[in-house]
Amino acid sequence: FNYAWQSDWANVDGSEAHAHHGLAMMPDGNILTGHAELPRCLVLDTDGNVLKEFDVPAGGTHGLCCSVEDGKTVVWIADIAEAQVVKCSLEGELLACLTKADFPLGEADPFCPTAVSVDPATGEIWVADGYGSHTVHGFTPELKHKLQLDGAKGRGAFNEPHWVMVDTRKDVSRI
């Protein structure tokens, strides 16, 4: 796998703001990203041209992804400013929200999600709580909590997990 960094690839308005929310490939081949300063997402074509912008119900886009439900693309955002995970339409309409109350955390436990991913085969949602409890959580498509991982049964406890990905290259998805 080889790549070359192209700092001027995207044709977006310049900003001095710091942002590290990443990019997500959309089902139609376009690219989703967050705005560096505003609560907004951008849809770019593969040449970096802005095709669409829409406001989102999130104050601090950190990690994001897309999924398809009933034939429609939806956007998932890990919001570090509001400590929540939001699901919205491509028009920015809030469809669902996960807050600390939806996670098996105590009142004193910190919570600040950094990434979200959706398994296209099962619809399960995976959330990395990287700036909070340093755990990864699994949810059913109905947004019921099903699993909490802390890394202790692997190579060691997680330390600020910043991304969670669903690997669909095998018959059964892997996180």
mmCIF file of N, CA and C in Angstrom, residues 52-160:
data_model
loop_
_atom_site.group_PDB
_atom_site.id
_atom_site.type_symbol
_atom_site.label_atom_id
_atom_site.label_comp_id
_atom_site.label_asym_id
_atom_site.label_seq_id
_atom_site.Cartn_x
_atom_site.Cartn_y
_atom_site.Cartn_z
ATOM 1 N N LYS A 52 -21.426 19.146 -1.505
ATOM 2 C CA LYS A 52 -22.523 19.454 -0.589
ATOM 3 C C LYS A 52 -21.948 19.790 0.775
ATOM 4 N N GLU A 53 -22.614 20.684 1.490
ATOM 5 C CA GLU A 53 -22.305 20.990 2.880
ATOM 6 C C GLU A 53 -23.609 20.942 3.654
ATOM 7 N N PHE A 54 -23.552 20.464 4.880
ATOM 8 C CA PHE A 54 -24.751 20.472 5.714
ATOM 9 C C PHE A 54 -24.357 20.594 7.178
ATOM 10 N N ASP A 55 -25.141 21.375 7.922
ATOM 11 C CA ASP A 55 -24.924 21.537 9.354
ATOM 12 C C ASP A 55 -25.289 20.245 10.065
ATOM 13 N N VAL A 56 -24.561 19.949 11.137
ATOM 14 C CA VAL A 56 -24.797 18.722 11.895
ATOM 15 C C VAL A 56 -25.041 19.049 13.361
ATOM 16 N N PRO A 57 -25.765 18.186 14.068
ATOM 17 C CA PRO A 57 -26.055 18.415 15.492
ATOM 18 C C PRO A 57 -24.917 17.952 16.396
ATOM 19 N N ALA A 58 -23.710 18.443 16.106
ATOM 20 C CA ALA A 58 -22.529 18.059 16.869
ATOM 21 C C ALA A 58 -21.623 19.276 17.006
ATOM 22 N N GLY A 59 -21.101 19.493 18.203
ATOM 23 C CA GLY A 59 -20.260 20.660 18.436
ATOM 24 C C GLY A 59 -18.796 20.457 18.109
ATOM 25 N N GLY A 60 -18.336 19.204 18.113
ATOM 26 C CA GLY A 60 -16.924 18.935 17.876
ATOM 27 C C GLY A 60 -16.714 17.601 17.185
ATOM 28 N N THR A 61 -16.838 17.598 15.871
ATOM 29 C CA THR A 61 -16.662 16.365 15.107
ATOM 30 C C THR A 61 -15.247 15.843 15.292
ATOM 31 N N HIS A 62 -15.128 14.597 15.746
ATOM 32 C CA HIS A 62 -13.822 13.970 15.903
ATOM 33 C C HIS A 62 -13.712 12.804 14.930
ATOM 34 N N GLY A 63 -14.433 11.733 15.172
ATOM 35 C CA GLY A 63 -14.465 10.610 14.248
ATOM 36 C C GLY A 63 -15.825 10.546 13.593
ATOM 37 N N LEU A 64 -15.865 10.061 12.357
ATOM 38 C CA LEU A 64 -17.151 9.940 11.668
ATOM 39 C C LEU A 64 -17.133 8.754 10.728
ATOM 40 N N CYS A 65 -18.328 8.309 10.378
ATOM 41 C CA CYS A 65 -18.470 7.229 9.409
ATOM 42 C C CYS A 65 -19.854 7.325 8.775
ATOM 43 N N CYS A 66 -20.061 6.516 7.759
ATOM 44 C CA CYS A 66 -21.362 6.442 7.080
ATOM 45 C C CYS A 66 -21.874 5.008 7.166
ATOM 46 N N SER A 67 -23.171 4.876 7.158
ATOM 47 C CA SER A 67 -23.792 3.565 7.036
ATOM 48 C C SER A 67 -25.019 3.728 6.157
ATOM 49 N N VAL A 68 -25.599 2.607 5.769
ATOM 50 C CA VAL A 68 -26.796 2.633 4.921
ATOM 51 C C VAL A 68 -27.927 1.958 5.678
ATOM 52 N N GLU A 69 -29.049 2.659 5.779
ATOM 53 C CA GLU A 69 -30.249 2.114 6.423
ATOM 54 C C GLU A 69 -31.436 2.367 5.518
ATOM 55 N N ASP A 70 -32.157 1.323 5.212
ATOM 56 C CA ASP A 70 -33.328 1.428 4.335
ATOM 57 C C ASP A 70 -32.980 2.142 3.031
ATOM 58 N N GLY A 71 -31.789 1.852 2.508
ATOM 59 C CA GLY A 71 -31.367 2.423 1.239
ATOM 60 C C GLY A 71 -30.860 3.852 1.308
ATOM 61 N N LYS A 72 -30.800 4.432 2.505
ATOM 62 C CA LYS A 72 -30.358 5.821 2.655
ATOM 63 C C LYS A 72 -29.055 5.879 3.450
ATOM 64 N N THR A 73 -28.165 6.753 3.021
ATOM 65 C CA THR A 73 -26.911 6.955 3.737
ATOM 66 C C THR A 73 -27.157 7.803 4.968
ATOM 67 N N VAL A 74 -26.618 7.352 6.092
ATOM 68 C CA VAL A 74 -26.680 8.130 7.323
ATOM 69 C C VAL A 74 -25.252 8.373 7.810
ATOM 70 N N VAL A 75 -25.087 9.420 8.600
ATOM 71 C CA VAL A 75 -23.795 9.841 9.103
ATOM 72 C C VAL A 75 -23.763 9.636 10.612
ATOM 73 N N TRP A 76 -22.657 9.096 11.108
ATOM 74 C CA TRP A 76 -22.421 8.911 12.529
ATOM 75 C C TRP A 76 -21.232 9.775 12.915
ATOM 76 N N ILE A 77 -21.346 10.526 14.003
ATOM 77 C CA ILE A 77 -20.286 11.441 14.413
ATOM 78 C C ILE A 77 -19.974 11.250 15.893
ATOM 79 N N ALA A 78 -18.690 11.060 16.202
ATOM 80 C CA ALA A 78 -18.226 11.092 17.587
ATOM 81 C C ALA A 78 -17.943 12.559 17.902
ATOM 82 N N ASP A 79 -18.735 13.119 18.795
ATOM 83 C CA ASP A 79 -18.705 14.551 19.111
ATOM 84 C C ASP A 79 -17.977 14.761 20.429
ATOM 85 N N ILE A 80 -16.735 15.258 20.369
ATOM 86 C CA ILE A 80 -15.951 15.437 21.595
ATOM 87 C C ILE A 80 -16.373 16.678 22.375
ATOM 88 N N ALA A 81 -17.012 17.637 21.730
ATOM 89 C CA ALA A 81 -17.430 18.859 22.438
ATOM 90 C C ALA A 81 -18.639 18.603 23.334
ATOM 91 N N GLU A 82 -19.568 17.794 22.861
ATOM 92 C CA GLU A 82 -20.796 17.521 23.606
ATOM 93 C C GLU A 82 -20.786 16.143 24.269
ATOM 94 N N ALA A 83 -19.687 15.392 24.121
ATOM 95 C CA ALA A 83 -19.563 14.040 24.677
ATOM 96 C C ALA A 83 -20.779 13.188 24.305
ATOM 97 N N GLN A 84 -20.907 12.961 23.000
ATOM 98 C CA GLN A 84 -22.027 12.179 22.489
ATOM 99 C C GLN A 84 -21.662 11.575 21.137
ATOM 100 N N VAL A 85 -22.459 10.624 20.693
ATOM 101 C CA VAL A 85 -22.369 10.095 19.336
ATOM 102 C C VAL A 85 -23.709 10.399 18.694
ATOM 103 N N VAL A 86 -23.682 11.096 17.575
ATOM 104 C CA VAL A 86 -24.926 11.437 16.900
ATOM 105 C C VAL A 86 -25.021 10.714 15.567
ATOM 106 N N LYS A 87 -26.245 10.400 15.228
ATOM 107 C CA LYS A 87 -26.582 9.815 13.940
ATOM 108 C C LYS A 87 -27.488 10.827 13.253
ATOM 109 N N CYS A 88 -27.129 11.207 12.023
ATOM 110 C CA CYS A 88 -27.954 12.196 11.331
ATOM 111 C C CYS A 88 -28.070 11.861 9.853
ATOM 112 N N SER A 89 -29.017 12.499 9.219
ATOM 113 C CA SER A 89 -29.214 12.335 7.781
ATOM 114 C C SER A 89 -28.199 13.189 7.029
ATOM 115 N N LEU A 90 -28.164 13.043 5.724
ATOM 116 C CA LEU A 90 -27.286 13.870 4.895
ATOM 117 C C LEU A 90 -27.795 15.305 4.773
ATOM 118 N N GLU A 91 -28.902 15.590 5.430
ATOM 119 C CA GLU A 91 -29.395 16.964 5.537
ATOM 120 C C GLU A 91 -29.111 17.530 6.924
ATOM 121 N N GLY A 92 -28.518 16.715 7.795
ATOM 122 C CA GLY A 92 -28.185 17.147 9.144
ATOM 123 C C GLY A 92 -29.280 16.921 10.168
ATOM 124 N N GLU A 93 -30.339 16.238 9.798
ATOM 125 C CA GLU A 93 -31.435 15.952 10.736
ATOM 126 C C GLU A 93 -30.980 14.902 11.748
ATOM 127 N N LEU A 94 -31.140 15.206 13.034
ATOM 128 C CA LEU A 94 -30.783 14.272 14.092
ATOM 129 C C LEU A 94 -31.713 13.063 14.049
ATOM 130 N N LEU A 95 -31.125 11.868 13.953
ATOM 131 C CA LEU A 95 -31.900 10.630 13.900
ATOM 132 C C LEU A 95 -31.787 9.830 15.191
ATOM 133 N N ALA A 96 -30.639 9.935 15.860
ATOM 134 C CA ALA A 96 -30.422 9.220 17.123
ATOM 135 C C ALA A 96 -29.207 9.832 17.808
ATOM 136 N N CYS A 97 -29.096 9.542 19.103
ATOM 137 C CA CYS A 97 -27.987 10.088 19.874
ATOM 138 C C CYS A 97 -27.648 9.121 21.009
ATOM 139 N N LEU A 98 -26.358 8.866 21.185
ATOM 140 C CA LEU A 98 -25.874 8.092 22.323
ATOM 141 C C LEU A 98 -25.132 9.045 23.245
ATOM 142 N N THR A 99 -25.513 9.057 24.508
ATOM 143 C CA THR A 99 -24.845 9.891 25.504
ATOM 144 C C THR A 99 -24.257 8.978 26.581
ATOM 145 N N LYS A 100 -23.585 9.547 27.550
ATOM 146 C CA LYS A 100 -22.966 8.766 28.616
ATOM 147 C C LYS A 100 -23.968 7.830 29.286
ATOM 148 N N ALA A 101 -25.211 8.260 29.390
ATOM 149 C CA ALA A 101 -26.241 7.438 30.038
ATOM 150 C C ALA A 101 -26.469 6.112 29.315
ATOM 151 N N ASP A 102 -26.104 6.021 28.033
ATOM 152 C CA ASP A 102 -26.286 4.802 27.255
ATOM 153 C C ASP A 102 -25.137 3.815 27.408
ATOM 154 N N PHE A 103 -24.089 4.208 28.111
ATOM 155 C CA PHE A 103 -22.901 3.388 28.307
ATOM 156 C C PHE A 103 -22.859 2.908 29.766
ATOM 157 N N PRO A 104 -22.287 1.722 30.018
ATOM 158 C CA PRO A 104 -22.233 1.201 31.389
ATOM 159 C C PRO A 104 -21.092 1.844 32.183
ATOM 160 N N LEU A 105 -21.221 3.136 32.398
ATOM 161 C CA LEU A 105 -20.202 3.896 33.111
ATOM 162 C C LEU A 105 -20.802 4.481 34.377
ATOM 163 N N GLY A 106 -19.989 4.596 35.390
ATOM 164 C CA GLY A 106 -20.433 5.215 36.636
ATOM 165 C C GLY A 106 -20.476 6.729 36.514
ATOM 166 N N GLU A 107 -21.114 7.360 37.454
ATOM 167 C CA GLU A 107 -21.258 8.808 37.442
ATOM 168 C C GLU A 107 -19.914 9.527 37.402
ATOM 169 N N ALA A 108 -18.932 8.989 38.106
ATOM 170 C CA ALA A 108 -17.614 9.627 38.167
ATOM 171 C C ALA A 108 -16.712 9.255 36.986
ATOM 172 N N ASP A 109 -17.117 8.267 36.188
ATOM 173 C CA ASP A 109 -16.302 7.849 35.045
ATOM 174 C C ASP A 109 -16.334 8.897 33.941
ATOM 175 N N PRO A 110 -15.180 9.224 33.382
ATOM 176 C CA PRO A 110 -15.171 10.179 32.274
ATOM 177 C C PRO A 110 -15.735 9.552 31.002
ATOM 178 N N PHE A 111 -16.249 10.387 30.116
ATOM 179 C CA PHE A 111 -16.795 9.914 28.848
ATOM 180 C C PHE A 111 -16.562 10.966 27.780
ATOM 181 N N CYS A 112 -15.870 10.584 26.710
ATOM 182 C CA CYS A 112 -15.647 11.474 25.581
ATOM 183 C C CYS A 112 -15.294 10.625 24.360
ATOM 184 N N PRO A 113 -16.288 10.286 23.522
ATOM 185 C CA PRO A 113 -16.053 9.389 22.387
ATOM 186 C C PRO A 113 -15.191 10.040 21.299
ATOM 187 N N THR A 114 -14.306 9.219 20.725
ATOM 188 C CA THR A 114 -13.403 9.709 19.692
ATOM 189 C C THR A 114 -13.682 9.118 18.318
ATOM 190 N N ALA A 115 -14.372 7.983 18.247
ATOM 191 C CA ALA A 115 -14.611 7.350 16.951
ATOM 192 C C ALA A 115 -15.865 6.494 16.998
ATOM 193 N N VAL A 116 -16.425 6.292 15.818
ATOM 194 C CA VAL A 116 -17.605 5.440 15.680
ATOM 195 C C VAL A 116 -17.496 4.709 14.345
ATOM 196 N N SER A 117 -17.964 3.460 14.336
ATOM 197 C CA SER A 117 -17.973 2.660 13.123
ATOM 198 C C SER A 117 -19.209 1.772 13.150
ATOM 199 N N VAL A 118 -19.709 1.415 11.975
ATOM 200 C CA VAL A 118 -20.904 0.576 11.874
ATOM 201 C C VAL A 118 -20.586 -0.638 11.011
ATOM 202 N N ASP A 119 -20.940 -1.814 11.520
ATOM 203 C CA ASP A 119 -20.749 -3.049 10.762
ATOM 204 C C ASP A 119 -21.831 -3.127 9.687
ATOM 205 N N PRO A 120 -21.464 -3.101 8.413
ATOM 206 C CA PRO A 120 -22.485 -3.121 7.362
ATOM 207 C C PRO A 120 -23.261 -4.432 7.287
ATOM 208 N N ALA A 121 -22.679 -5.521 7.796
ATOM 209 C CA ALA A 121 -23.356 -6.815 7.755
ATOM 210 C C ALA A 121 -24.404 -6.960 8.846
ATOM 211 N N THR A 122 -24.137 -6.405 10.036
ATOM 212 C CA THR A 122 -25.028 -6.618 11.173
ATOM 213 C C THR A 122 -25.741 -5.348 11.637
ATOM 214 N N GLY A 123 -25.225 -4.185 11.248
ATOM 215 C CA GLY A 123 -25.773 -2.920 11.733
ATOM 216 C C GLY A 123 -25.302 -2.555 13.132
ATOM 217 N N GLU A 124 -24.393 -3.361 13.709
ATOM 218 C CA GLU A 124 -23.876 -3.053 15.042
ATOM 219 C C GLU A 124 -23.020 -1.795 14.992
ATOM 220 N N ILE A 125 -23.117 -0.998 16.050
ATOM 221 C CA ILE A 125 -22.392 0.259 16.155
ATOM 222 C C ILE A 125 -21.267 0.064 17.158
ATOM 223 N N TRP A 126 -20.067 0.546 16.808
ATOM 224 C CA TRP A 126 -18.902 0.436 17.673
ATOM 225 C C TRP A 126 -18.385 1.827 17.972
ATOM 226 N N VAL A 127 -18.150 2.103 19.253
ATOM 227 C CA VAL A 127 -17.743 3.437 19.690
ATOM 228 C C VAL A 127 -16.462 3.330 20.522
ATOM 229 N N ALA A 128 -15.470 4.131 20.156
ATOM 230 C CA ALA A 128 -14.244 4.231 20.952
ATOM 231 C C ALA A 128 -14.389 5.427 21.886
ATOM 232 N N ASP A 129 -14.269 5.181 23.177
ATOM 233 C CA ASP A 129 -14.317 6.251 24.185
ATOM 234 C C ASP A 129 -12.871 6.599 24.539
ATOM 235 N N GLY A 130 -12.185 7.205 23.593
ATOM 236 C CA GLY A 130 -10.752 7.430 23.714
ATOM 237 C C GLY A 130 -10.330 8.490 24.697
ATOM 238 N N TYR A 131 -11.097 9.570 24.801
ATOM 239 C CA TYR A 131 -10.734 10.643 25.721
ATOM 240 C C TYR A 131 -11.439 10.488 27.066
ATOM 241 N N GLY A 132 -12.228 9.440 27.220
ATOM 242 C CA GLY A 132 -12.950 9.226 28.476
ATOM 243 C C GLY A 132 -12.433 8.010 29.209
ATOM 244 N N SER A 133 -13.161 6.895 29.101
ATOM 245 C CA SER A 133 -12.849 5.686 29.871
ATOM 246 C C SER A 133 -11.834 4.768 29.196
ATOM 247 N N HIS A 134 -11.340 5.126 28.013
ATOM 248 C CA HIS A 134 -10.349 4.325 27.277
ATOM 249 C C HIS A 134 -10.892 2.931 26.982
ATOM 250 N N THR A 135 -12.135 2.877 26.550
ATOM 251 C CA THR A 135 -12.783 1.610 26.250
ATOM 252 C C THR A 135 -13.439 1.687 24.867
ATOM 253 N N VAL A 136 -13.831 0.511 24.363
ATOM 254 C CA VAL A 136 -14.578 0.408 23.107
ATOM 255 C C VAL A 136 -15.879 -0.299 23.435
ATOM 256 N N HIS A 137 -16.984 0.201 22.881
ATOM 257 C CA HIS A 137 -18.314 -0.319 23.196
ATOM 258 C C HIS A 137 -19.040 -0.762 21.938
ATOM 259 N N GLY A 138 -19.779 -1.854 22.065
ATOM 260 C CA GLY A 138 -20.607 -2.345 20.976
ATOM 261 C C GLY A 138 -22.072 -2.151 21.306
ATOM 262 N N PHE A 139 -22.852 -1.763 20.298
ATOM 263 C CA PHE A 139 -24.291 -1.560 20.435
ATOM 264 C C PHE A 139 -25.014 -2.326 19.337
ATOM 265 N N THR A 140 -26.206 -2.780 19.644
ATOM 266 C CA THR A 140 -27.053 -3.409 18.638
ATOM 267 C C THR A 140 -27.570 -2.326 17.688
ATOM 268 N N PRO A 141 -28.143 -2.715 16.549
ATOM 269 C CA PRO A 141 -28.735 -1.713 15.660
ATOM 270 C C PRO A 141 -29.837 -0.888 16.329
ATOM 271 N N GLU A 142 -30.434 -1.443 17.392
ATOM 272 C CA GLU A 142 -31.478 -0.736 18.148
ATOM 273 C C GLU A 142 -30.886 0.154 19.241
ATOM 274 N N LEU A 143 -29.558 0.288 19.238
ATOM 275 C CA LEU A 143 -28.808 1.130 20.176
ATOM 276 C C LEU A 143 -28.846 0.624 21.616
ATOM 277 N N LYS A 144 -28.904 -0.684 21.778
ATOM 278 C CA LYS A 144 -28.808 -1.315 23.101
ATOM 279 C C LYS A 144 -27.354 -1.738 23.319
ATOM 280 N N HIS A 145 -26.789 -1.351 24.455
ATOM 281 C CA HIS A 145 -25.402 -1.700 24.742
ATOM 282 C C HIS A 145 -25.259 -3.203 24.874
ATOM 283 N N LYS A 146 -24.200 -3.772 24.252
ATOM 284 C CA LYS A 146 -24.009 -5.218 24.296
ATOM 285 C C LYS A 146 -22.631 -5.657 24.758
ATOM 286 N N LEU A 147 -21.617 -4.785 24.660
ATOM 287 C CA LEU A 147 -20.266 -5.220 24.964
ATOM 288 C C LEU A 147 -19.377 -4.026 25.285
ATOM 289 N N GLN A 148 -18.499 -4.222 26.263
ATOM 290 C CA GLN A 148 -17.487 -3.224 26.595
ATOM 291 C C GLN A 148 -16.126 -3.903 26.559
ATOM 292 N N LEU A 149 -15.182 -3.323 25.825
ATOM 293 C CA LEU A 149 -13.832 -3.856 25.724
ATOM 294 C C LEU A 149 -12.852 -2.849 26.299
ATOM 295 N N ASP A 150 -11.873 -3.352 27.064
ATOM 296 C CA ASP A 150 -10.861 -2.445 27.608
ATOM 297 C C ASP A 150 -9.452 -2.822 27.165
ATOM 298 N N GLY A 151 -9.331 -3.885 26.377
ATOM 299 C CA GLY A 151 -8.032 -4.318 25.872
ATOM 300 C C GLY A 151 -7.274 -5.228 26.805
ATOM 301 N N ALA A 152 -7.734 -5.416 28.027
ATOM 302 C CA ALA A 152 -6.997 -6.203 29.019
ATOM 303 C C ALA A 152 -6.830 -7.665 28.602
ATOM 304 N N LYS A 153 -7.757 -8.207 27.826
ATOM 305 C CA LYS A 153 -7.653 -9.603 27.402
ATOM 306 C C LYS A 153 -6.809 -9.752 26.141
ATOM 307 N N GLY A 154 -6.248 -8.679 25.664
ATOM 308 C CA GLY A 154 -5.382 -8.728 24.488
ATOM 309 C C GLY A 154 -3.962 -8.393 24.859
ATOM 310 N N ARG A 155 -3.430 -7.387 24.231
ATOM 311 C CA ARG A 155 -2.037 -6.998 24.463
ATOM 312 C C ARG A 155 -1.880 -5.996 25.593
ATOM 313 N N GLY A 156 -2.971 -5.618 26.224
ATOM 314 C CA GLY A 156 -2.897 -4.664 27.332
ATOM 315 C C GLY A 156 -4.016 -3.653 27.255
ATOM 316 N N ALA A 157 -4.224 -2.967 28.330
ATOM 317 C CA ALA A 157 -5.318 -1.994 28.404
ATOM 318 C C ALA A 157 -5.164 -0.920 27.330
ATOM 319 N N PHE A 158 -6.303 -0.491 26.793
ATOM 320 C CA PHE A 158 -6.299 0.580 25.803
ATOM 321 C C PHE A 158 -5.822 1.878 26.433
ATOM 322 N N ASN A 159 -5.148 2.684 25.653
ATOM 323 C CA ASN A 159 -4.716 4.005 26.078
ATOM 324 C C ASN A 159 -5.157 4.993 24.999
ATOM 325 N N GLU A 160 -6.256 5.665 25.247
ATOM 326 C CA GLU A 160 -6.850 6.616 24.308
ATOM 327 C C GLU A 160 -7.130 6.003 22.940
#
